[in-house]
Amino acid sequence: QKEVEQNSGPLSVPEGAIASLNCTYSDRVSQSFFWYRQYSGKSPELIMSIYSNGDKEDGRFTAQLNKASQYVSLLIRDSQPSDSATYLCAVNPYSGGYQKVTFGTGTKLQVIP
Amino acid sequence: GAVVSQHPSRVICKSGTSVKIECRSLDFQATTMFWYRQFPKQSLMLMATSNEGSKATYEQGVEKDKFLINHASLTLSTLTVTSAHPEDSSFYICSARASVGEVGQYFGPGTRLTVT
């Protein structure tokens, strides 16, 4: 079982719709969770971090964490064509200190105009 | 804030030569820097982790004598690909962690290496 699992997609949504990206992780002690956006040929860009159960909202993005289910998701409201990218889920076992972050393989999102 | 730069952005070299890639944190001091490699349509692969002033920790399967990492200061880490071969052609990305209490990583723009 992979440590961090994501559906590779592509996930296609129409412009203006809500895109829902999901990620599961295997290590129960994981404490820190991140979503990165990576455009083709570019490096990843940190867009959201979440540490506690529940929802965290930032603009059109909402991260949702459920540690009991070992599940983290990213919702993108009012999806735009510029949101088309690969979204990487990343998990860190601790909330502080040096630890290696584990990345999922990413979900490719396509927003159709 | 939290800007990471890489140089060069793109390099083409001949097989057998060495290439140095620089990674700099521009507006913060990076206690830890990471080097990744990404092949087309594949995920990030962590190559090594370096802490300022100490030897890098390499991931399993990564040759430390081939991929030399130096983290001489809190704002600069370098990756040298020695005796490069065409199979080393890839997208090399560094990232930096701002402080001990910060776990998010900020990525540099990446370096596209092509070995001919």
mmCIF file of C-alpha atoms in Angstrom, chain A residues 28-91:
data_model
loop_
_atom_site.group_PDB
_atom_site.id
_atom_site.type_symbol
_atom_site.label_atom_id
_atom_site.label_comp_id
_atom_site.label_asym_id
_atom_site.label_seq_id
_atom_site.Cartn_x
_atom_site.Cartn_y
_atom_site.Cartn_z
ATOM 1 C CA ARG A 28 -1.936 7.078 11.446
ATOM 2 C CA VAL A 29 0.544 9.326 13.266
ATOM 3 C CA SER A 30 0.620 11.847 10.407
ATOM 4 C CA GLN A 31 0.065 15.355 11.699
ATOM 5 C CA SER A 32 0.626 17.820 8.870
ATOM 6 C CA PHE A 33 -1.019 17.809 5.481
ATOM 7 C CA PHE A 34 -0.397 19.916 2.429
ATOM 8 C CA TRP A 35 -1.781 20.503 -1.012
ATOM 9 C CA TYR A 36 0.509 21.614 -3.812
ATOM 10 C CA ARG A 37 -0.411 22.692 -7.307
ATOM 11 C CA GLN A 38 1.942 21.845 -10.161
ATOM 12 C CA TYR A 39 1.492 23.212 -13.628
ATOM 13 C CA SER A 40 2.981 21.207 -16.469
ATOM 14 C CA GLY A 41 6.728 21.780 -16.692
ATOM 15 C CA LYS A 42 6.782 23.839 -13.499
ATOM 16 C CA SER A 43 7.659 23.105 -9.906
ATOM 17 C CA PRO A 44 5.028 22.584 -7.173
ATOM 18 C CA GLU A 45 3.467 25.535 -5.414
ATOM 19 C CA LEU A 46 2.145 25.260 -1.866
ATOM 20 C CA ILE A 47 -1.513 26.272 -1.798
ATOM 21 C CA MET A 48 -2.905 24.880 1.451
ATOM 22 C CA SER A 49 -1.762 23.363 4.708
ATOM 23 C CA ILE A 50 -3.962 21.795 7.365
ATOM 24 C CA TYR A 51 -3.144 20.331 10.735
ATOM 25 C CA SER A 52 -6.452 19.848 12.571
ATOM 26 C CA ASN A 53 -9.582 17.871 11.819
ATOM 27 C CA GLY A 54 -12.229 19.828 9.997
ATOM 28 C CA ASP A 55 -12.223 22.403 7.252
ATOM 29 C CA LYS A 56 -9.816 25.178 6.428
ATOM 30 C CA GLU A 57 -10.810 27.755 3.865
ATOM 31 C CA ASP A 58 -8.620 30.109 1.850
ATOM 32 C CA GLY A 59 -10.362 31.958 -0.939
ATOM 33 C CA ARG A 60 -11.797 29.440 -3.382
ATOM 34 C CA PHE A 61 -9.899 26.588 -1.756
ATOM 35 C CA THR A 62 -11.083 24.475 1.168
ATOM 36 C CA ALA A 63 -9.000 21.713 2.680
ATOM 37 C CA GLN A 64 -10.789 19.055 4.680
ATOM 38 C CA LEU A 65 -9.088 16.681 7.098
ATOM 39 C CA ASN A 66 -10.444 13.582 8.800
ATOM 40 C CA LYS A 67 -7.715 11.878 10.765
ATOM 41 C CA ALA A 68 -9.948 9.029 11.916
ATOM 42 C CA SER A 69 -10.569 8.078 8.301
ATOM 43 C CA GLN A 70 -7.030 9.056 7.252
ATOM 44 C CA TYR A 71 -8.460 11.217 4.544
ATOM 45 C CA VAL A 72 -7.693 14.707 3.328
ATOM 46 C CA SER A 73 -9.401 16.516 0.492
ATOM 47 C CA LEU A 74 -9.214 19.766 -1.414
ATOM 48 C CA LEU A 75 -12.277 21.523 -2.770
ATOM 49 C CA ILE A 76 -11.939 24.196 -5.409
ATOM 50 C CA ARG A 77 -15.032 26.346 -5.788
ATOM 51 C CA ASP A 78 -15.901 28.216 -8.964
ATOM 52 C CA SER A 79 -13.259 26.267 -10.876
ATOM 53 C CA GLN A 80 -11.432 28.226 -13.557
ATOM 54 C CA PRO A 81 -9.467 26.983 -16.572
ATOM 55 C CA SER A 82 -6.378 28.389 -14.852
ATOM 56 C CA ASP A 83 -6.914 25.814 -12.099
ATOM 57 C CA SER A 84 -6.072 23.063 -14.581
ATOM 58 C CA ALA A 85 -2.954 21.462 -13.119
ATOM 59 C CA THR A 86 -1.779 18.465 -11.154
ATOM 60 C CA TYR A 87 -2.536 18.645 -7.454
ATOM 61 C CA LEU A 88 -0.162 16.900 -5.086
ATOM 62 C CA CYS A 89 -1.137 15.794 -1.614
ATOM 63 C CA ALA A 90 1.725 15.707 0.898
ATOM 64 C CA VAL A 91 1.840 14.295 4.408
#
